[in-house]
Short mmCIF file of C-alpha atoms in Angstrom, two decimals:
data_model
loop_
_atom_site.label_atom_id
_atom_site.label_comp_id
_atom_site.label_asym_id
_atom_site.label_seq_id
_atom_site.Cartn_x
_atom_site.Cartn_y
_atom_site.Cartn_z
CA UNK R 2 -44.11 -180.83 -17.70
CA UNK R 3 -43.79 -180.93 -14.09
CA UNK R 4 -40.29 -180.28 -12.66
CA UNK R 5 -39.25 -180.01 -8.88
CA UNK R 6 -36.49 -179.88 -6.41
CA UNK R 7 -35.69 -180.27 -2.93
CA UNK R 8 -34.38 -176.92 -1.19
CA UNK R 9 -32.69 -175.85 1.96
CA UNK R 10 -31.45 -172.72 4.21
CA UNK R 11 -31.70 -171.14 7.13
CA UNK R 12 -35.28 -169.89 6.97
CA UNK R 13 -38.10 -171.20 4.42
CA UNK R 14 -37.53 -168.14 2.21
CA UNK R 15 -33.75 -168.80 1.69
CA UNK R 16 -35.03 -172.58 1.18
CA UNK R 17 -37.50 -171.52 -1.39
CA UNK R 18 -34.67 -169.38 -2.99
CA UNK R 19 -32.31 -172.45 -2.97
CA UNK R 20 -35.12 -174.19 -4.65
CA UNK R 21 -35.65 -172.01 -7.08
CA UNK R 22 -31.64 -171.49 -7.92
CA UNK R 23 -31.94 -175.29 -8.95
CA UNK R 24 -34.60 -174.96 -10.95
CA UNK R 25 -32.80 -172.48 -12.76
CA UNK R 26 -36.06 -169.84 -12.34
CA UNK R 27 -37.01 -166.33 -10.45
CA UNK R 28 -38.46 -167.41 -6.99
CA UNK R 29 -41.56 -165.56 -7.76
CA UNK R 30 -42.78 -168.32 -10.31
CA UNK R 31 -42.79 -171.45 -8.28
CA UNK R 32 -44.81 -172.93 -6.04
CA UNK R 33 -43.58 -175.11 -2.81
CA UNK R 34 -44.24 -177.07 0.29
CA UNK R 35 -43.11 -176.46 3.31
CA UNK R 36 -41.20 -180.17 4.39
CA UNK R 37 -39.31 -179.34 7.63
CA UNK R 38 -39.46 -175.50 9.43
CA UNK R 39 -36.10 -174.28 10.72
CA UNK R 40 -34.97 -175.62 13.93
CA UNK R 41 -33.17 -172.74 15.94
CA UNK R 42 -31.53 -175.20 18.51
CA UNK R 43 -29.66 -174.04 21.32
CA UNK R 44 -26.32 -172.76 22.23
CA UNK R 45 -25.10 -174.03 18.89
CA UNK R 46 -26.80 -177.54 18.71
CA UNK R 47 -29.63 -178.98 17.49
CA UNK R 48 -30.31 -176.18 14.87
CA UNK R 49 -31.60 -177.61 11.01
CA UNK R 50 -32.32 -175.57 8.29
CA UNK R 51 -35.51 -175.58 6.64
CA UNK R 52 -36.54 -178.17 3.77
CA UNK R 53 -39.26 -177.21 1.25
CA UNK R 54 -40.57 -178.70 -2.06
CA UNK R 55 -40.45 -176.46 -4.80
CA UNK R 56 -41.98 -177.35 -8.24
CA UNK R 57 -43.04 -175.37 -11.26
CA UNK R 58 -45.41 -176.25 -14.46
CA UNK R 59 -43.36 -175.87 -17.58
CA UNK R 60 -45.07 -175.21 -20.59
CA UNK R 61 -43.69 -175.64 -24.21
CA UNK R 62 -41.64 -172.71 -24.12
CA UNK R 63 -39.42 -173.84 -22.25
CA UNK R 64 -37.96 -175.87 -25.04
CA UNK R 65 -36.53 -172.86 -26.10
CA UNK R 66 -35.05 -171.87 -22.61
CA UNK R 67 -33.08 -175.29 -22.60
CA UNK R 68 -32.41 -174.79 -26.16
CA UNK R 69 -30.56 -170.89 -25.26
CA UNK R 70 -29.17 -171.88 -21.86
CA UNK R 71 -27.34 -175.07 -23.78
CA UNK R 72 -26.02 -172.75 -26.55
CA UNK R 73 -24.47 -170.20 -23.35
CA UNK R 74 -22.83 -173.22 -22.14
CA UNK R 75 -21.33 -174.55 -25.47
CA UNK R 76 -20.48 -170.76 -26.05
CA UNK R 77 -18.92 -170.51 -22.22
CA UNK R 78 -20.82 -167.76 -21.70
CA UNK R 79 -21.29 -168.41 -17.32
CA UNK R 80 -22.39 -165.61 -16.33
CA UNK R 81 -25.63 -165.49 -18.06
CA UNK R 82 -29.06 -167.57 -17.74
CA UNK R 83 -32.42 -167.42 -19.76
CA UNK R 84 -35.70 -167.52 -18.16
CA UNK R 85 -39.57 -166.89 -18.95
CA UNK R 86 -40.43 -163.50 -18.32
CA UNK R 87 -44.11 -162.57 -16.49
CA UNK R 88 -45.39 -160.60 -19.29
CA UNK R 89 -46.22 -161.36 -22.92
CA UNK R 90 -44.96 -159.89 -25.87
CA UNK R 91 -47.36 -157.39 -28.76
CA UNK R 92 -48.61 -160.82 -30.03
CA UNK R 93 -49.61 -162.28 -26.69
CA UNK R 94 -46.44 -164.69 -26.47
CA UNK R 95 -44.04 -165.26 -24.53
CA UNK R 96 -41.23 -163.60 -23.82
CA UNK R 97 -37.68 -165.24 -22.79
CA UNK R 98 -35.51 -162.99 -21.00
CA UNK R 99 -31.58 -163.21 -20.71
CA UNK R 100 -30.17 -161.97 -17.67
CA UNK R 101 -26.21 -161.83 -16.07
CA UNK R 102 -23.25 -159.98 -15.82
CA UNK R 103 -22.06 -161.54 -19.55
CA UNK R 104 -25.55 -161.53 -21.46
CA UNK R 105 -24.86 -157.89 -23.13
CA UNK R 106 -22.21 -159.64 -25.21
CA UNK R 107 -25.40 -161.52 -26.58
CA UNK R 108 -27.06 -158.66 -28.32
CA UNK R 109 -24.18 -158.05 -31.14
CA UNK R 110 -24.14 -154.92 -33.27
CA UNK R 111 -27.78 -153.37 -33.65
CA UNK R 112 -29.25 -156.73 -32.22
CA UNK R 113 -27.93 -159.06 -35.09
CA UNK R 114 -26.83 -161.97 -32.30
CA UNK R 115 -29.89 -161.34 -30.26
CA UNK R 116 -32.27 -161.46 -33.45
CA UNK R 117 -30.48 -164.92 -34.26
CA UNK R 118 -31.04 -166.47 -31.47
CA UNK R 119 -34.51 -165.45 -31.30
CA UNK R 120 -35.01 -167.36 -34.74
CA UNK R 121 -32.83 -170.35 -33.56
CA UNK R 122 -35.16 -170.90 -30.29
CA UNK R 123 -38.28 -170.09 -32.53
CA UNK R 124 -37.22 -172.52 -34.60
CA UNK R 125 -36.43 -175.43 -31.99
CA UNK R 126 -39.85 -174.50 -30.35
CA UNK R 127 -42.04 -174.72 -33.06
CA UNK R 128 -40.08 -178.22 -34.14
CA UNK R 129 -41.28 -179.87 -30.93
CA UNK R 130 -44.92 -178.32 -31.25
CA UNK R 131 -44.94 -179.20 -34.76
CA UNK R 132 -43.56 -183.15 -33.94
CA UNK R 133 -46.70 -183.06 -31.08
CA UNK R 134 -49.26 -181.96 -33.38
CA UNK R 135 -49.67 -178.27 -31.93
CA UNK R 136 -50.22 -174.94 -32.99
CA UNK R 137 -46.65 -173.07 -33.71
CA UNK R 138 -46.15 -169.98 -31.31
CA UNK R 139 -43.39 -166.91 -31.69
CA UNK R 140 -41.98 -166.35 -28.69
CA UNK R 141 -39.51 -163.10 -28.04
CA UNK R 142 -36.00 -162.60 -26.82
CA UNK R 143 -34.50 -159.94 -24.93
CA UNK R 144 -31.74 -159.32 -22.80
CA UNK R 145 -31.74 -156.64 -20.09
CA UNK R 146 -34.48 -154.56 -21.78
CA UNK R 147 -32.44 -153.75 -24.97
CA UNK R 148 -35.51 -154.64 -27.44
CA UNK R 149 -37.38 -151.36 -25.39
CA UNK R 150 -34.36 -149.21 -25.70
CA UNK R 151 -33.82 -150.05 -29.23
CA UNK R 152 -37.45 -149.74 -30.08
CA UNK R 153 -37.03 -146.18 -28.21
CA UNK R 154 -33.81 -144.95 -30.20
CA UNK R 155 -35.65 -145.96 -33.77
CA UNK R 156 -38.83 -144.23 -33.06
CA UNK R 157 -36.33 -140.95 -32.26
CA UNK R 158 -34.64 -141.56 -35.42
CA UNK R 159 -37.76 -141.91 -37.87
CA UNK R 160 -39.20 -139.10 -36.68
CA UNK R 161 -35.77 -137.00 -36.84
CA UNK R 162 -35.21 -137.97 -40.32
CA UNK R 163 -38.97 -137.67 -41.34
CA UNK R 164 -38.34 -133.54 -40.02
CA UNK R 165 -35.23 -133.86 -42.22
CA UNK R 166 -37.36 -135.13 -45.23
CA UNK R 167 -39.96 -132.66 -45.43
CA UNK R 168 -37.56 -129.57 -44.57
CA UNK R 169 -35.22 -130.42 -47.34
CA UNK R 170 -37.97 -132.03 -49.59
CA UNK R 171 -35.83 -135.10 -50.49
CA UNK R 172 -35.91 -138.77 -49.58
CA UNK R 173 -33.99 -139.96 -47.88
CA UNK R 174 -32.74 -143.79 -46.92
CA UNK R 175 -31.93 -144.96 -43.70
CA UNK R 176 -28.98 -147.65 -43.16
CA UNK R 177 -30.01 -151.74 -43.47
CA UNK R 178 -32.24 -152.93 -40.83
CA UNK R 179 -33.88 -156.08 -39.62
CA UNK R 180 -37.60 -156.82 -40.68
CA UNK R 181 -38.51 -156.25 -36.77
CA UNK R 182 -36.73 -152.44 -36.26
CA UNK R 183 -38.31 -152.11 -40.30
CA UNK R 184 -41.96 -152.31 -38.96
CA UNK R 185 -40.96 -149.83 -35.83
CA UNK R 186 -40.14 -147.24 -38.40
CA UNK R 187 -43.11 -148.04 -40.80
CA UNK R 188 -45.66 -147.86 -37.65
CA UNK R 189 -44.03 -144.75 -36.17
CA UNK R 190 -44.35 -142.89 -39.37
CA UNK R 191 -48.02 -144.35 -40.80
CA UNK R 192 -49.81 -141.31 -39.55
CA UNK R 193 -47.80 -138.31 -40.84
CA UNK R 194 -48.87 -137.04 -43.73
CA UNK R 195 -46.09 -135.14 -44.86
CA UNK R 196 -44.03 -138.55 -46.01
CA UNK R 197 -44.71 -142.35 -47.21
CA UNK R 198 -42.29 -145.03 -46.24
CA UNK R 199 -41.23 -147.92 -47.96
CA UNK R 200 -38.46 -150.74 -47.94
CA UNK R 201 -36.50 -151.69 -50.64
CA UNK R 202 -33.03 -153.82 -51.59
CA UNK R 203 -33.04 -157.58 -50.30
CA UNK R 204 -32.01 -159.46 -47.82
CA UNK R 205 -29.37 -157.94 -45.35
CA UNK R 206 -29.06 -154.91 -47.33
CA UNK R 207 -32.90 -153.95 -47.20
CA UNK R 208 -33.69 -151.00 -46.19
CA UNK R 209 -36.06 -147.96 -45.27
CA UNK R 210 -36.79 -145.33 -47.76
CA UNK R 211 -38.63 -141.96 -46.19
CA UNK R 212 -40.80 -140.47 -49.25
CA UNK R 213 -41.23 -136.68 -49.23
CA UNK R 214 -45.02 -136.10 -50.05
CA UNK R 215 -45.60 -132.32 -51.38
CA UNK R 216 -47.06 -130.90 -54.20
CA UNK R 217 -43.41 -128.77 -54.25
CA UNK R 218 -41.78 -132.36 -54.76
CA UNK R 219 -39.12 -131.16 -57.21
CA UNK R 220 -38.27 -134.66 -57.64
CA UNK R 221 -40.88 -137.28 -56.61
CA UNK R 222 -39.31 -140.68 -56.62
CA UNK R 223 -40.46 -144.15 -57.42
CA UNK R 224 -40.57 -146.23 -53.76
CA UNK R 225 -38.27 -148.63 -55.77
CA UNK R 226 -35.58 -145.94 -57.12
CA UNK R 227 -33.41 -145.49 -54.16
CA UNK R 228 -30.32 -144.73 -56.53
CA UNK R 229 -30.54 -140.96 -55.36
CA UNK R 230 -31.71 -141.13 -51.84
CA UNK R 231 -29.87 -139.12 -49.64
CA UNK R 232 -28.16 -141.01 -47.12
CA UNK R 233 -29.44 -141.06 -43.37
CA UNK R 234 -27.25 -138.72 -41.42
CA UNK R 235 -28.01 -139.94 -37.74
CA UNK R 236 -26.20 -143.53 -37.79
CA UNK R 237 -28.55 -146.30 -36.01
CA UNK R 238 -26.41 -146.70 -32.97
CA UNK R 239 -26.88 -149.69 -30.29
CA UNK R 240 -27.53 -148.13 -26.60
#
């Protein structure tokens, strides 16, 4: 889907950034034509800004951009506007960023807000490529680089409590997570021999279990017996 605008300023690159303002994306991702060069004029008269074309190419994806920047404005939330970031996510998708002076109020405690809107978007996405006969895609949503800090913090924490585990030589469980920060502390801890992981309860009360692994186990537990687990003791806190 094709969409373009007409912009103006003082010099083509202010015109181009006009452009791009009412497209509602980063300069760096459209394309334009020059229509009129600045006129300087003299003493005051006959100066005209410059006119350019701007247009971008927007693929499916940007279903879910419309679909987040109308829930901001039903949820008055002005001072914050999703785009398509450059890069891709693990996967190879897309990834929609957030950006603005009120998108942190987005991310809710330990990402809960942010991880729903990711599903909502998914989910009005893969409705549209579903109703035109394409291939569903996951796309991922972040807002000001909180999924890398977050990512960061839980990778600290698995490996503190795994130290924890295996100088104690009990399990230990670590407080409810989401299926997404669940695989970060699964992957970060695959390779260590000294414990297992595993996650157990349901739904929002599931949860990460660190196994000791010893042949001093004085008390080796089932990976569905969490009844005795000792209780993280570094809380899961949102940076």
């Amino acid at each position: 889907m094709l969409k373009e605008e007409i912009g103006t300023g003082r010099t083509v690159e202010a015109a181009i950034a006009d452009g791009a303002a009412k497209l509602g994306v980063d300069a760096s991702r459209i394309e334009y034509e020059i229509i009129e060069a600045p006129k300087k004029g003299f003493l005051g008269f006959g100066e005209a800004p410059a006119k350019v074309r701007v247009f971008i190419e927007f693929g499916p994806e940007q279903t879910a951009v419309d679909y987040i920047n109308n829930l901001m404005k039903v949820m008055q939330i002005g001072g914050a506007r999703a785009d398509i970031a450059r890069e891709l996510n693990s996967e190879g998708g897309k990834i929609i960023k957030i950006d603005g002076s009120d998108a942190g109020i987005l991310i809710g405690r330990h990402g809960e807000t942010l991880d729903a809107i990711q599903y909502l978007s998914n989910l009005a996405l893969n409705q549209r490529l579903e109703a035109n006969g394409e291939e569903c895609a996951k796309i991922t949503v972040d807002i000001e680089g909180y999924r890398a800090r977050r990512e960061d913090t839980l990778r600290a924490l698995a490996k503190r409590t795994a130290e924890k585990v295996k100088k104690y030589r009990r399990n230990i469980a670590l407080d409810p997570m989401t299926p997404y920060e669940r695989r970060i502390i699964h992957s970060t801890l695959q390779n260590d021999s000294g414990v297992t992981t595993a996650s157990v309860g349901s739904d929002e009360n599931r949860k990460v279990v660190i196994h000791y692994v010893g042949g001093n186990n004085y008390r080796r537990r089932e990976k569905n017996d969490v009844k005795n687990a000792a209780p993280a003791e570094v809380e899961v806190n949102e940076e």
